[in-house]
Structures are given as C-alpha cells and as structure tokens.
C-alpha cells in the first residue's frame, strides 16, 4: 500500500525521492516529502505522480539537507487531494508524520483532539498522529512518538521528523518497516527494495518497536515500556539488479519470462533431483505429526494457489481441509485446534488479512506453515515453519512468477504428505508428482515460447472487448479465476472466472457473438466434460479462445483461437496454463495503453485490512 522512505545522511531528499520511485509498484495517488532545514521544516506534497511532482516543484533549496522523510499515499481515509497527502504536521508545523496503515480509533481521537483545541486540517487518520505527538512532546521526540503510538488502535508504520532535530523516529505495529544501515547514512523504508541501491544490511523492526535514527546509529526501544532492545542487522541476498527491468518495457513482462528460472530455483530448493526426495521432510513431518486437518488461507492470487492446493490435498492425503479467503477467515473461521495446520500463502508476507488469520489460528492452538517469498517478513516470523518460494523481487503489481512458484511449493509439500503414514493415500503417487515437478520449468518455457504468436493475434482481435468469461474445471478451476483476475486488474476489462460445470447456472445467458470465452481445455481427467461446455458456447455463436495441449486437432476445429501448451502431469497444468494467460492479459493491456506495472487503485502489498 503506501510507501515510506526516510533518510539521515547526505542528500537526504534525493535519497528519499529515489526510494519512493522504487516503491511506485506498491500503488499510490499522492506524493510528499518533509525535510529538516536547520531550525525549519519544509513540507512539499501533492496529489500527483512522482514524475509530475518533480517537474512542478523546485526542490533545489532543500536538496542538500541531511534529514528527510517521504511518502506515497494510497487513500484509505479522505479523498485524493493535496490536503490529504502526506506528510502531515502538528498545529505549529514543526513535526511531520508519514504513515502506512489504518488507525481504527481515529473517530474518537479526532473528537478529543478538536475538543482540546487542535486544528485538524485534513480528513485523514494520519494527521491525528502528529497532534498526538505534539501533545506528548516534552523534549524527547522518540518518547513522544512512543507515548502517542500507545494510544493508537489499528495498524501503523510511522516516520517522524521535527524542525531543528537531526533524527528520524519510527514506530511499527502490523505494518512493515525496515531500517537500512549504509556506509553513508541510515535509512528507513516500507520495503527493502527502496534501499537496495544504498545497502544490503537491514534491521527488521518488530511489532511494538520504536526507533531513533541519528548520525551515530540506530536505537530501538520497546513501544510499551520504553526499554532499549537489540535488533540484529541482517544481510539481504537480493541486489538492485534483481529489481531492474533489464531491457524489458515493463516489470510484469520481465517477471512473466523469469518464471522458468524462478521455478528452477524454487523446485531445486525443495526437491532433491537425484533421489526425488523432499528436502524439508523432517520439518514437515514434525509439524504434521498427529494432525488431522489443514486450513489454507490467503488473499488474491495467492488464494488461487490455495484452491489448487485444496485439490492436491483431496487427491493425495486423507486430511480434512478448508480453503478460505483471509479477509473472510477471521470473521467465520473453520474449526481450529491443536490438530490443525494452517497453511498461509503470501508473496510479501505482509498481507494484513493473512497475518490476522495466522494470529487467530495461533490463538486457537493451530500450527502455522508459511509459503512466502520474503525471508524477513512478518509472516515468516509468526510461522512455526516456512517453505520459501525463490522467485526473487516481484515488482509488477499483478503477480506472475510468485504465483507459479507458490504452485510448485504446494505440489512439493503435498507430494510428501501423501507418503506420510496415517495421513497419506499413496506414497508412489507422491514420488511420481515430484519427478514430474522437476520438469516443470522446461514445460513453462515451452508454453511461453509456443504462446507468443497466438497471443499477439488474439490480443489484436479482442483488446476492445468489454467483458470476458474464463472457464476451467478441477485443477484448472483456479486457473480460470486467476486468468480473469490478471486481465481485469491490468487492462480494466471486466472478466469473470467460473467453474465450467456451473456455466448453465447463469453465465451461459451472457454468451453472444461479441462475448469472448477463454476455456482451459487440456488433456486431463475432465477433458471430455469441458469440451461439452465449449460445444454449448459455440452452439450459441460465442467466440472461444482455448488453452489446449499441443496438436489437439479436436480443440482446434471446435474453437476460434487456440493457445497451445505442452502436455503435463495433471496437477501441474495450472502452472503451465496460466503463463500464456498472463501474457495475454499483458498484451491486451498494452494495446489499450494501460500502465501494467502500476494499475489504477491497486497496491502490490495490501498491508491494511
């Protein structure tokens, strides 16, 4: 969601602006900075993109300052305008605050602050934090921030500066915030990606931490007691090149084509290519010992990976299972107890609803298994065990390589569970799945290579369409939903994913000559069934785009367009079939002139509920 960057060091404003540019992928509608210029505080902000911001405002007068914070806002409270943009200041204009999160008790705080004489200028919850700090300030900014943050209910990552002070003060609760330790300065950001050009050494603040950054270093205190605590400096293996486009016009396209490599790295981490064994067997067997059920939970694209995981659990294990969208889970959870393993899937490990579900499950005695791409994330710290996806940084808002890596990890995990005594159905089938999984990177590469020409033709034909229907069954039930999500989120075309068997219960009423349907019709256990669904669409003169196995003449004759994919082991079709659909969404979006890396109203990491 919102992006925060802070710096204490040379050319702090330029460092902050560079960091905010690297956080553009998170989604935003406004931008602003606050710089300490001697005894004064300079705030510049507007409801525009960073590029236009730099053209409109002359920052030369503050470019050499050594203390600054900056923010890109994704609106939650108050309309998108200059007044509501961050940073926000106190009554005297001497304290500036940037914030990512949601303050749930903002209404009561606003009434109290107004009653005590504070002048509230914006509609945001963030401005209230500046006034709370003002109230609590008696000479020590860190202590004032600590006391103010103790009054806040909700989630927050806060950055604060004050006129006349060479320090940046931070506070964190349930929203990500990291400190970068560099040779030339100390930095803060919502994500390490913002700072990789400056350092690869980070302090990952924990919930309840407050911190002071000065030229001398970093001091971290407990937000409740004020007691100083030690947080170790960790080295991050990612580098700035990992987060660059490398000649591609968009991050999304680069990340689509990085999938074979990401899969190779992920699968190799979890499966021994010589013995076909599962490398994390010991940890997983300990976690699942005497367990009876699994709860899968995630949001967005990661939820679609969980849907595939639910089919895997059904086919390979005897475990009871549930599969829930995290935003619904905490309000209507399945039965949870010490016989449950909750599998939480998240690219960033900072998705607010997923973290809330994890905390609830832990309270009920469940064990937590995380599937995550970020080793230093909150989810990983909360989990009892983690299986990592090695997709590298994913910058494009629309998830691509993280999704297929999540599918690979779920296949590897369930293939081993299937061989465990008491919960597995058939050890030999699990070994077969792992053998086939090792060949998945090549099959995904073939799918991408085969798709290019067909995808170009289909995009040219349908990019002006107003709506699409995506159909799939069994393992590719989730592929239909994910394919539709990719199209709608980056092209702004309405698209609906549906189980093909449910088509006659409503969607078939929409079929007409200008209503394209994308059907996943591969040689799997429901091949004949979905072919019948395609026949029904063609009988009503609806155009059909099929994702089908290579050289399937039956599908070619029946449908209008075909995207060919290699034939694979059935549970692996979701990874093979989604890649050309990612490419199709990308091509359609670019033909429509959309910003595929930063689609409107969306954020990469949803860190508020």
Coordinates of C-alpha atoms in Angstrom, one line a residue:
X1 CA 0.0 0.0 0.0
X2 CA 1.5 3.4 1.0
X3 CA 5.3 3.7 0.6
X4 CA 7.5 5.3 3.3
X5 CA 11.2 6.3 2.9
X6 CA 13.3 8.1 5.4
X7 CA 17.0 9.2 5.4
X8 CA 19.5 10.7 7.7
X9 CA 22.6 11.3 5.7
X10 CA 24.0 13.3 2.7
X11 CA 21.5 14.5 0.1
X12 CA 18.6 13.1 2.1
X13 CA 15.8 14.5 -0.1
X14 CA 17.3 12.9 -3.3
X15 CA 17.7 9.6 -1.4
X16 CA 14.1 9.7 -0.3
X17 CA 12.8 10.5 -3.9
X18 CA 14.9 7.7 -5.3
X19 CA 13.5 5.3 -2.8
X20 CA 9.9 6.4 -3.4
X21 CA 10.4 5.8 -7.1
X22 CA 11.3 2.2 -6.3
X23 CA 8.1 1.8 -4.3
X24 CA 5.8 3.0 -7.0
X25 CA 4.9 -0.6 -7.7
X26 CA 3.0 -0.6 -4.3
X27 CA 0.4 1.7 -5.8
X28 CA -0.3 5.4 -4.9
X29 CA -2.2 8.5 -5.7
X30 CA -0.2 11.2 -3.9
X31 CA 3.4 12.0 -3.0
X32 CA 5.1 14.2 -0.5
X33 CA 8.3 14.9 1.4
X34 CA 9.3 16.7 4.6
X35 CA 12.9 17.9 5.1
X36 CA 14.6 19.4 8.2
X37 CA 16.4 22.6 7.0
X38 CA 18.2 23.8 10.1
X39 CA 15.6 25.1 12.6
X40 CA 12.8 24.9 9.9
X41 CA 10.7 22.2 8.5
X42 CA 9.9 22.2 4.7
X43 CA 6.9 20.1 3.5
X44 CA 6.1 19.7 -0.2
X45 CA 3.2 17.4 -1.2
X46 CA 0.6 17.0 -4.0
X47 CA -1.9 14.5 -5.4
X48 CA 0.2 13.6 -8.5
X49 CA 2.7 11.1 -9.6
X50 CA 6.4 11.4 -8.7
X51 CA 7.4 12.3 -12.2
X52 CA 5.0 15.3 -12.3
X53 CA 5.8 16.2 -8.7
X54 CA 9.5 16.7 -9.7
X55 CA 8.5 18.9 -12.6
X56 CA 6.1 21.0 -10.7
X57 CA 8.1 21.7 -7.6
X58 CA 11.7 23.0 -7.3
X59 CA 13.3 21.0 -4.5
X60 CA 16.7 22.6 -5.0
X61 CA 16.6 24.7 -1.8
X62 CA 16.3 21.5 0.3
X63 CA 18.2 19.1 -1.9
X64 CA 21.3 19.2 0.3
X65 CA 19.5 18.7 3.6
X66 CA 20.5 15.6 5.6
X67 CA 17.2 14.7 7.3
X68 CA 14.1 13.8 5.3
X69 CA 11.1 11.6 5.1
X70 CA 8.8 10.9 2.1
X71 CA 5.6 9.1 1.3
X72 CA 3.4 7.8 -1.5
X73 CA -0.2 7.6 -0.4
X74 CA -2.9 5.0 -1.3
X75 CA -6.0 6.7 0.0
X76 CA -7.9 5.0 2.9
X77 CA -9.4 8.0 4.8
X78 CA -10.3 11.1 2.9
X79 CA -10.4 11.9 -0.8
X80 CA -7.3 12.2 -3.1
X81 CA -6.2 15.8 -2.8
X82 CA -3.2 17.8 -1.7
X83 CA -4.5 18.5 1.8
X84 CA -4.9 14.7 2.5
X85 CA -1.5 13.8 1.0
X86 CA 1.3 13.0 3.5
X87 CA 3.4 14.3 5.3
X88 CA 1.0 15.8 7.9
X89 CA 2.1 18.3 10.5
X90 CA 1.1 19.4 14.0
X91 CA -0.5 22.7 14.9
X92 CA 2.8 24.5 14.9
X93 CA 4.1 23.0 11.7
X94 CA 7.2 21.7 13.4
X95 CA 6.5 18.0 13.5
X96 CA 5.9 16.0 10.3
X97 CA 4.5 12.5 10.1
X98 CA 4.1 9.8 7.4
X99 CA 2.1 6.7 8.0
X100 CA 1.1 3.4 6.4
X101 CA -1.8 1.6 7.9
X102 CA -5.2 2.3 9.4
X103 CA -6.0 3.9 12.7
X104 CA -9.2 2.2 13.8
X105 CA -10.0 4.6 16.7
X106 CA -9.5 7.7 14.5
X107 CA -13.0 9.0 15.0
X108 CA -12.7 9.1 18.8
X109 CA -9.2 10.6 18.6
X110 CA -10.4 13.3 16.2
X111 CA -13.2 14.4 18.5
X112 CA -10.9 14.5 21.6
X113 CA -8.2 16.5 19.8
X114 CA -10.6 19.0 18.4
X115 CA -12.2 19.4 21.8
X116 CA -8.7 20.2 23.3
X117 CA -8.1 22.9 20.7
X118 CA -6.1 21.2 18.0
X119 CA -6.6 22.5 14.4
X120 CA -7.3 19.4 12.2
X121 CA -6.9 20.3 8.5
X122 CA -7.3 17.0 6.7
X123 CA -9.7 14.1 6.6
X124 CA -7.0 11.6 7.3
X125 CA -6.3 9.4 10.3
X126 CA -2.6 10.2 9.9
X127 CA -2.8 13.8 10.8
X128 CA -4.1 12.9 14.2
X129 CA -0.8 11.1 15.0
X130 CA 1.1 14.4 14.5
X131 CA -1.2 16.1 17.0
X132 CA -0.9 13.3 19.5
X133 CA 2.9 13.5 19.3
X134 CA 2.6 17.3 19.8
X135 CA 0.6 16.7 23.0
X136 CA 3.0 14.2 24.4
X137 CA 6.2 16.1 23.5
X138 CA 8.3 17.3 26.4
X139 CA 11.7 17.4 24.8
X140 CA 12.3 13.9 23.6
X141 CA 10.8 13.1 20.1
X142 CA 11.3 9.3 20.5
X143 CA 9.5 9.3 23.8
X144 CA 6.7 11.4 22.4
X145 CA 6.2 9.0 19.5
X146 CA 6.3 6.0 21.8
X147 CA 3.6 7.5 24.0
X148 CA 1.5 8.7 21.1
X149 CA 1.6 5.3 19.4
X150 CA 0.4 3.6 22.6
X151 CA -2.9 5.5 22.0
X152 CA -3.4 4.1 18.5
X153 CA -5.7 1.2 17.8
X154 CA -5.0 -0.5 14.4
X155 CA -2.0 -0.9 12.2
X156 CA 0.8 1.5 11.5
X157 CA 4.3 2.2 10.3
X158 CA 5.2 5.7 11.2
X159 CA 8.1 8.0 10.2
X160 CA 8.5 11.3 12.1
X161 CA 10.9 14.3 11.8
X162 CA 11.0 17.6 13.7
X163 CA 12.3 21.0 12.9
X164 CA 15.8 21.6 14.4
X165 CA 16.5 17.9 15.1
X166 CA 18.9 15.6 13.3
X167 CA 16.9 12.4 13.7
X168 CA 14.2 10.3 12.2
X169 CA 11.9 8.5 14.6
X170 CA 9.9 5.4 13.7
X171 CA 7.1 3.2 15.1
X172 CA 5.7 -0.1 13.9
X173 CA 2.7 -2.2 14.5
X174 CA 1.4 -4.7 12.0
X175 CA 2.7 -2.7 9.0
X176 CA 6.1 -3.4 7.5
X177 CA 9.0 -1.0 8.3
X178 CA 12.8 -1.7 7.9
X179 CA 15.9 0.2 8.8
X180 CA 18.8 0.2 6.3
X181 CA 22.3 0.6 7.6
X182 CA 24.6 2.1 5.0
X183 CA 28.1 3.4 4.8
X184 CA 26.9 7.0 4.2
X185 CA 23.7 7.1 6.1
X186 CA 20.9 5.4 8.0
X187 CA 17.6 4.8 6.1
X188 CA 14.0 3.7 6.7
X189 CA 11.5 2.2 4.2
X190 CA 8.4 0.1 3.9
X191 CA 10.3 -2.4 1.7
X192 CA 14.0 -3.3 1.3
X193 CA 13.5 -2.8 -2.5
X194 CA 13.5 1.0 -1.8
X195 CA 17.0 0.9 -0.3
X196 CA 18.9 -1.9 -2.2
X197 CA 20.9 0.7 -4.1
X198 CA 22.2 2.1 -0.8
X199 CA 22.7 -1.0 1.3
X200 CA 22.0 -4.7 1.8
X201 CA 22.2 -4.6 5.6
X202 CA 18.8 -4.2 7.4
X203 CA 17.2 -4.1 10.8
X204 CA 13.7 -5.5 10.6
X205 CA 11.6 -3.8 13.2
X206 CA 9.2 -6.0 15.1
X207 CA 5.6 -5.2 16.2
X208 CA 5.7 -2.7 19.0
X209 CA 9.1 -1.3 18.2
X210 CA 10.0 2.3 18.1
X211 CA 13.4 3.5 16.8
X212 CA 15.5 6.6 16.6
X213 CA 17.9 7.1 13.6
X214 CA 20.7 9.6 14.0
X215 CA 24.2 10.1 12.5
X216 CA 25.5 8.0 15.3
X217 CA 23.4 4.9 14.5
X218 CA 20.1 3.3 15.5
X219 CA 18.4 3.0 18.9
X220 CA 15.4 0.6 19.2
X221 CA 13.1 0.7 22.2
X222 CA 10.0 -1.3 23.2
X223 CA 6.9 0.7 22.5
X224 CA 5.2 -0.3 25.7
X225 CA 8.0 0.1 28.3
X226 CA 10.5 2.3 26.6
X227 CA 13.2 -0.2 27.4
X228 CA 16.1 -0.3 24.9
X229 CA 16.2 -3.5 23.0
X230 CA 18.6 -5.0 20.5
X231 CA 17.7 -5.9 16.9
X232 CA 20.3 -7.7 14.8
X233 CA 21.4 -6.4 11.4
X234 CA 20.6 -8.9 8.7
X235 CA 22.1 -9.1 5.2
X236 CA 19.7 -9.4 2.3
X237 CA 20.8 -11.5 -0.7
X238 CA 18.8 -9.5 -3.2
X239 CA 20.6 -6.8 -5.1
X240 CA 19.5 -3.7 -7.1
X241 CA 19.8 -5.6 -10.4
X242 CA 17.1 -8.0 -9.3
X243 CA 14.7 -5.1 -9.1
X244 CA 15.5 -3.6 -12.5
X245 CA 13.7 -4.1 -15.8
X246 CA 16.8 -5.4 -17.7
X247 CA 15.7 -4.1 -21.1
X248 CA 12.0 -5.2 -20.8
X249 CA 9.4 -2.4 -21.3
X250 CA 7.6 -3.4 -18.1
X251 CA 8.4 -5.4 -14.9
X252 CA 5.4 -7.6 -15.5
X253 CA 6.7 -8.8 -18.8
X254 CA 10.2 -9.4 -17.3
X255 CA 8.6 -11.4 -14.5
X256 CA 6.5 -13.5 -16.8
X257 CA 9.6 -14.6 -18.6
X258 CA 11.5 -15.1 -15.4
X259 CA 9.2 -17.9 -14.4
X260 CA 11.2 -20.9 -15.7
X261 CA 14.2 -19.7 -13.7
X262 CA 12.1 -18.9 -10.6
X263 CA 10.6 -22.4 -10.8
X264 CA 14.0 -24.0 -11.3
X265 CA 15.3 -22.3 -8.1
X266 CA 12.2 -23.0 -6.1
X267 CA 11.8 -26.6 -7.0
X268 CA 15.5 -27.3 -6.6
X269 CA 15.3 -25.9 -3.1
X270 CA 12.6 -28.3 -2.1
X271 CA 13.3 -31.5 -4.2
X272 CA 16.5 -33.5 -4.5
X273 CA 17.0 -34.1 -8.2
X274 CA 18.9 -37.4 -7.6
X275 CA 16.7 -39.1 -5.0
X276 CA 13.4 -37.3 -5.8
X277 CA 13.0 -36.8 -2.0
X278 CA 11.5 -33.8 -0.4
X279 CA 14.3 -31.8 1.3
X280 CA 12.2 -30.3 4.1
X281 CA 10.8 -33.7 5.1
X282 CA 12.0 -33.6 8.7
X283 CA 10.4 -30.2 9.5
X284 CA 7.2 -31.0 7.7
X285 CA 6.8 -34.4 9.4
X286 CA 7.3 -32.8 12.8
X287 CA 4.7 -30.1 12.0
X288 CA 2.1 -32.6 10.7
X289 CA 2.6 -35.2 13.4
X290 CA -0.8 -36.3 14.7
X291 CA -2.5 -33.6 12.8
X292 CA -6.0 -34.2 11.3
X293 CA -6.8 -31.2 9.2
X294 CA -5.4 -28.3 7.1
X295 CA -6.7 -24.8 6.8
X296 CA -5.5 -23.0 3.6
X297 CA -5.7 -19.2 3.8
X298 CA -4.5 -16.4 1.5
X299 CA -5.7 -13.3 -0.5
X300 CA -5.9 -12.5 -4.2
X301 CA -3.7 -14.6 -6.5
X302 CA -2.2 -16.5 -3.5
X303 CA -5.8 -17.6 -2.7
X304 CA -6.0 -19.1 -6.2
X305 CA -2.8 -21.1 -5.4
X306 CA -4.5 -22.3 -2.2
X307 CA -7.5 -23.5 -4.3
X308 CA -5.1 -25.7 -6.3
X309 CA -3.6 -26.8 -3.0
X310 CA -7.0 -27.9 -1.8
X311 CA -7.4 -30.2 -4.9
X312 CA -3.9 -31.6 -4.2
X313 CA -4.8 -32.4 -0.5
X314 CA -8.0 -34.1 -1.7
X315 CA -6.1 -36.3 -4.2
X316 CA -3.0 -37.2 -2.2
X317 CA -4.0 -37.1 1.5
X318 CA -6.7 -38.2 4.0
X319 CA -6.5 -34.9 5.8
X320 CA -9.6 -32.8 6.3
X321 CA -9.2 -29.4 4.8
X322 CA -10.7 -25.9 4.3
X323 CA -9.7 -23.2 1.9
X324 CA -10.6 -19.6 2.7
X325 CA -10.0 -16.0 1.6
X326 CA -8.2 -14.5 4.5
X327 CA -10.4 -11.4 4.7
X328 CA -13.4 -13.8 5.5
X329 CA -11.4 -16.3 7.6
X330 CA -11.2 -14.2 10.8
X331 CA -14.9 -13.5 10.8
X332 CA -16.1 -17.0 10.0
X333 CA -13.1 -19.3 10.7
X334 CA -13.3 -23.1 10.3
X335 CA -12.8 -25.2 13.4
X336 CA -9.2 -24.7 14.6
X337 CA -7.4 -26.6 17.3
X338 CA -4.1 -28.3 18.1
X339 CA -4.8 -30.9 15.4
X340 CA -4.8 -28.2 12.7
X341 CA -2.0 -26.9 10.5
X342 CA -2.8 -23.5 8.9
X343 CA -1.0 -23.0 5.6
X344 CA -0.7 -19.3 4.9
X345 CA 0.4 -18.3 1.4
X346 CA 1.7 -14.8 0.7
X347 CA 4.3 -13.3 -1.7
X348 CA 5.2 -10.4 0.6
X349 CA 4.5 -12.0 3.9
X350 CA 2.9 -8.7 5.0
X351 CA -0.7 -9.1 3.7
X352 CA -2.7 -7.7 6.6
X353 CA -5.7 -10.1 6.4
X354 CA -3.5 -13.2 6.1
X355 CA -1.5 -12.1 9.1
X356 CA -4.7 -11.6 11.1
X357 CA -5.8 -15.1 10.1
X358 CA -2.5 -16.5 11.3
X359 CA -2.7 -14.8 14.6
X360 CA -6.2 -16.1 15.2
X361 CA -5.2 -19.6 14.3
X362 CA -2.2 -19.5 16.7
X363 CA -4.5 -18.4 19.5
X364 CA -6.6 -21.5 18.9
X365 CA -3.6 -23.8 19.1
X366 CA -3.0 -24.4 15.4
X367 CA 0.5 -24.8 13.9
X368 CA 1.4 -22.4 11.1
X369 CA 3.2 -23.3 7.9
X370 CA 4.0 -20.3 5.7
X371 CA 4.7 -20.3 2.0
X372 CA 6.4 -17.0 1.3
X373 CA 8.8 -15.2 -0.9
X374 CA 10.4 -12.8 1.6
X375 CA 12.6 -14.4 4.3
X376 CA 12.5 -11.4 6.6
X377 CA 8.7 -10.9 6.5
X378 CA 6.3 -10.8 9.4
X379 CA 4.6 -14.0 8.2
X380 CA 7.8 -15.9 8.4
X381 CA 8.5 -14.7 11.9
X382 CA 5.0 -15.7 13.0
X383 CA 5.1 -19.2 11.4
X384 CA 6.3 -22.4 13.0
X385 CA 7.9 -23.4 9.7
X386 CA 8.3 -21.8 6.3
X387 CA 8.6 -23.2 2.7
X388 CA 10.2 -20.4 0.6
X389 CA 9.5 -19.5 -3.0
X390 CA 12.7 -18.3 -4.6
X391 CA 11.0 -16.0 -7.1
X392 CA 13.2 -13.0 -6.3
X393 CA 11.7 -9.5 -6.1
X394 CA 8.3 -9.2 -7.8
X395 CA 7.8 -5.5 -8.7
X396 CA 4.8 -5.7 -11.0
X397 CA 1.5 -5.2 -9.1
X398 CA -0.1 -8.2 -10.9
X399 CA 1.5 -11.3 -9.5
X400 CA 3.1 -13.7 -12.0
X401 CA 6.2 -15.6 -11.0
X402 CA 5.3 -15.7 -7.3
X403 CA 2.1 -17.5 -8.2
X404 CA 3.7 -20.3 -10.2
X405 CA 6.4 -20.6 -7.5
X406 CA 3.6 -21.0 -4.9
X407 CA 2.0 -23.7 -7.0
X408 CA 5.3 -25.6 -7.2
X409 CA 5.9 -25.4 -3.4
X410 CA 2.3 -26.7 -2.8
X411 CA 2.9 -29.6 -5.2
X412 CA 6.2 -30.5 -3.4
X413 CA 4.6 -30.2 0.0
X414 CA 1.6 -32.3 -0.7
X415 CA 3.6 -34.9 -2.6
X416 CA 5.4 -35.6 0.6
X417 CA 2.3 -35.5 2.8
X418 CA 0.8 -38.1 0.5
X419 CA 3.5 -40.5 1.6
X420 CA 3.3 -40.0 5.3
X421 CA 1.9 -42.8 7.4
X422 CA -1.7 -42.2 8.6
X423 CA -2.4 -39.1 6.5
X424 CA -1.1 -40.1 3.0
X425 CA -3.1 -42.0 0.4
X426 CA -0.3 -43.3 -1.9
X427 CA 3.4 -42.8 -1.4
X428 CA 4.2 -43.8 -5.0
X429 CA 1.9 -41.2 -6.5
X430 CA 3.8 -38.5 -4.5
X431 CA 7.1 -39.7 -5.9
X432 CA 5.6 -39.5 -9.4
X433 CA 4.5 -35.9 -8.8
X434 CA 7.9 -34.9 -7.6
X435 CA 9.5 -36.5 -10.7
X436 CA 7.2 -34.6 -13.0
X437 CA 7.6 -31.4 -11.0
X438 CA 11.4 -31.3 -11.7
X439 CA 10.5 -30.9 -15.4
X440 CA 8.0 -28.1 -14.9
X441 CA 10.5 -25.2 -15.6
X442 CA 11.1 -26.5 -19.1
X443 CA 7.4 -27.0 -19.7
X444 CA 6.6 -23.5 -18.7
X445 CA 9.4 -22.2 -21.0
X446 CA 7.8 -24.2 -23.8
X447 CA 4.4 -22.8 -23.0
X448 CA 5.7 -19.2 -23.2
X449 CA 7.5 -19.8 -26.4
X450 CA 4.6 -21.5 -28.1
X451 CA 2.1 -18.8 -26.9
X452 CA 3.7 -15.7 -28.4
X453 CA 2.3 -15.7 -31.9
X454 CA -1.2 -16.8 -30.9
X455 CA -1.4 -14.3 -28.0
X456 CA -0.5 -11.5 -30.4
X457 CA -3.3 -12.4 -32.8
X458 CA -5.9 -12.9 -30.0
X459 CA -5.0 -9.6 -28.3
X460 CA -5.3 -7.7 -31.6
X461 CA -8.7 -9.3 -32.1
X462 CA -10.2 -8.8 -28.7
X463 CA -8.5 -5.9 -26.9
X464 CA -11.5 -3.6 -27.4
X465 CA -13.9 -6.2 -25.9
X466 CA -15.9 -5.0 -22.8
X467 CA -16.0 -8.4 -21.0
X468 CA -14.5 -11.9 -20.9
X469 CA -15.6 -15.2 -19.4
X470 CA -12.9 -17.7 -18.3
X471 CA -13.8 -21.3 -17.7
X472 CA -11.9 -24.2 -16.1
X473 CA -12.6 -27.4 -14.2
X474 CA -10.8 -29.4 -11.4
X475 CA -7.2 -28.2 -11.1
X476 CA -7.8 -25.5 -13.7
X477 CA -10.9 -24.2 -11.9
X478 CA -8.4 -21.9 -10.2
X479 CA -6.7 -21.1 -13.5
X480 CA -10.0 -19.6 -14.8
X481 CA -10.2 -17.3 -11.8
X482 CA -6.6 -16.3 -11.9
X483 CA -6.6 -15.7 -15.7
X484 CA -9.7 -13.5 -15.3
X485 CA -8.0 -11.6 -12.4
X486 CA -4.9 -10.9 -14.5
X487 CA -7.0 -9.4 -17.3
X488 CA -9.2 -7.2 -15.1
X489 CA -6.5 -5.8 -12.9
X490 CA -4.2 -4.6 -15.6
X491 CA -6.5 -3.9 -18.6
X492 CA -9.6 -2.7 -16.7
X493 CA -11.8 -5.1 -18.8
X494 CA -14.5 -6.9 -16.9
X495 CA -13.6 -10.5 -16.7
X496 CA -15.3 -13.3 -14.8
X497 CA -13.7 -16.7 -13.8
X498 CA -16.2 -19.6 -13.5
X499 CA -16.2 -23.3 -13.0
X500 CA -17.2 -24.7 -16.4
X501 CA -19.7 -27.1 -14.8
X502 CA -21.6 -24.1 -13.4
X503 CA -21.9 -22.3 -16.7
X504 CA -25.5 -23.4 -17.2
X505 CA -26.4 -22.0 -13.8
X506 CA -26.2 -18.4 -15.1
X507 CA -23.2 -17.3 -17.2
X508 CA -24.5 -19.0 -20.4
X509 CA -27.1 -16.3 -20.6
X510 CA -24.4 -13.8 -21.4
X511 CA -23.0 -15.7 -24.4
X512 CA -23.3 -13.9 -27.7
X513 CA -21.1 -13.2 -30.7
X514 CA -19.2 -10.3 -29.1
X515 CA -18.7 -12.1 -25.7
X516 CA -15.4 -14.0 -25.8
X517 CA -14.8 -17.0 -23.6
X518 CA -11.4 -18.3 -22.6
X519 CA -11.6 -22.1 -21.9
X520 CA -8.8 -24.3 -20.4
X521 CA -9.3 -27.5 -22.4
X522 CA -6.2 -29.7 -21.7
X523 CA -5.9 -33.5 -21.7
X524 CA -6.8 -34.1 -18.1
X525 CA -9.4 -36.1 -16.3
X526 CA -12.2 -33.6 -17.2
X527 CA -11.2 -33.1 -20.8
X528 CA -14.5 -34.5 -22.3
X529 CA -16.6 -32.6 -19.8
X530 CA -15.1 -29.2 -20.6
X531 CA -15.3 -29.9 -24.3
X532 CA -19.0 -30.3 -23.9
X533 CA -19.1 -26.9 -22.2
X534 CA -17.3 -25.4 -25.2
X535 CA -19.8 -27.1 -27.6
X536 CA -22.6 -25.3 -25.7
X537 CA -20.9 -21.9 -26.1
X538 CA -20.3 -22.5 -29.8
X539 CA -23.9 -23.5 -30.3
X540 CA -24.8 -20.0 -29.2
X541 CA -22.3 -18.4 -31.5
X542 CA -19.9 -17.3 -28.8
X543 CA -16.2 -16.9 -29.8
X544 CA -14.0 -19.3 -27.8
X545 CA -10.3 -19.0 -27.1
X546 CA -8.9 -22.3 -25.9
X547 CA -5.8 -23.1 -23.9
X548 CA -5.2 -26.7 -25.2
X549 CA -2.5 -29.3 -25.5
X550 CA -0.2 -29.1 -28.4
X551 CA -1.5 -30.6 -31.6
X552 CA -5.0 -31.2 -30.3
X553 CA -6.9 -31.1 -33.6
X554 CA -10.2 -31.7 -32.0
X555 CA -10.0 -28.5 -30.0
X556 CA -8.6 -26.5 -32.9
X557 CA -11.6 -27.5 -35.1
X558 CA -14.1 -26.6 -32.4
X559 CA -12.7 -23.2 -31.2
X560 CA -11.9 -19.9 -32.8
X561 CA -8.4 -19.5 -31.4
X562 CA -6.0 -21.9 -29.7
X563 CA -3.1 -21.3 -27.4
X564 CA -1.0 -24.4 -27.3
X565 CA 0.7 -25.7 -24.1
X566 CA 2.7 -28.9 -23.6
X567 CA 1.0 -31.9 -22.1
X568 CA 2.0 -32.4 -18.4
X569 CA 1.1 -34.4 -15.3
X570 CA -2.4 -33.2 -14.3
X571 CA -1.6 -31.3 -11.1
X572 CA 1.0 -29.3 -13.0
X573 CA -1.4 -27.9 -15.6
X574 CA -2.3 -24.7 -13.5
X575 CA 1.3 -23.5 -13.8
X576 CA 1.6 -24.3 -17.5
X577 CA -1.8 -22.9 -18.4
X578 CA -1.6 -19.6 -16.5
X579 CA 1.6 -18.4 -18.1
X580 CA 0.1 -17.8 -21.6
X581 CA -2.9 -16.2 -19.9
X582 CA -0.6 -13.8 -18.1
X583 CA 0.9 -12.9 -21.4
X584 CA -2.5 -12.4 -23.0
X585 CA -3.6 -10.0 -20.2
X586 CA -0.3 -8.1 -20.7
X587 CA -0.7 -7.8 -24.4
X588 CA -4.3 -6.7 -24.2
X589 CA -3.4 -4.1 -21.5
X590 CA -0.6 -2.6 -23.5
X591 CA -2.7 -2.3 -26.6
X592 CA -5.3 -0.4 -24.5
X593 CA -2.5 1.9 -23.3
X594 CA -2.7 0.8 -19.7
X595 CA 0.1 1.1 -17.1
X596 CA 0.5 -2.6 -16.4
X597 CA 3.1 -2.2 -13.6
X598 CA 1.1 0.3 -11.7
X599 CA -2.6 -0.3 -12.4
X600 CA -5.1 2.2 -11.0
X601 CA -6.4 1.8 -7.5
X602 CA -4.2 -1.2 -6.8
X603 CA -1.3 -1.9 -4.5
X604 CA 1.3 -4.6 -4.6
X605 CA 1.3 -5.4 -0.9
X606 CA -2.1 -4.9 0.8
X607 CA -0.9 -4.0 4.3
X608 CA -4.3 -2.8 5.6
X609 CA -7.4 -4.7 6.2

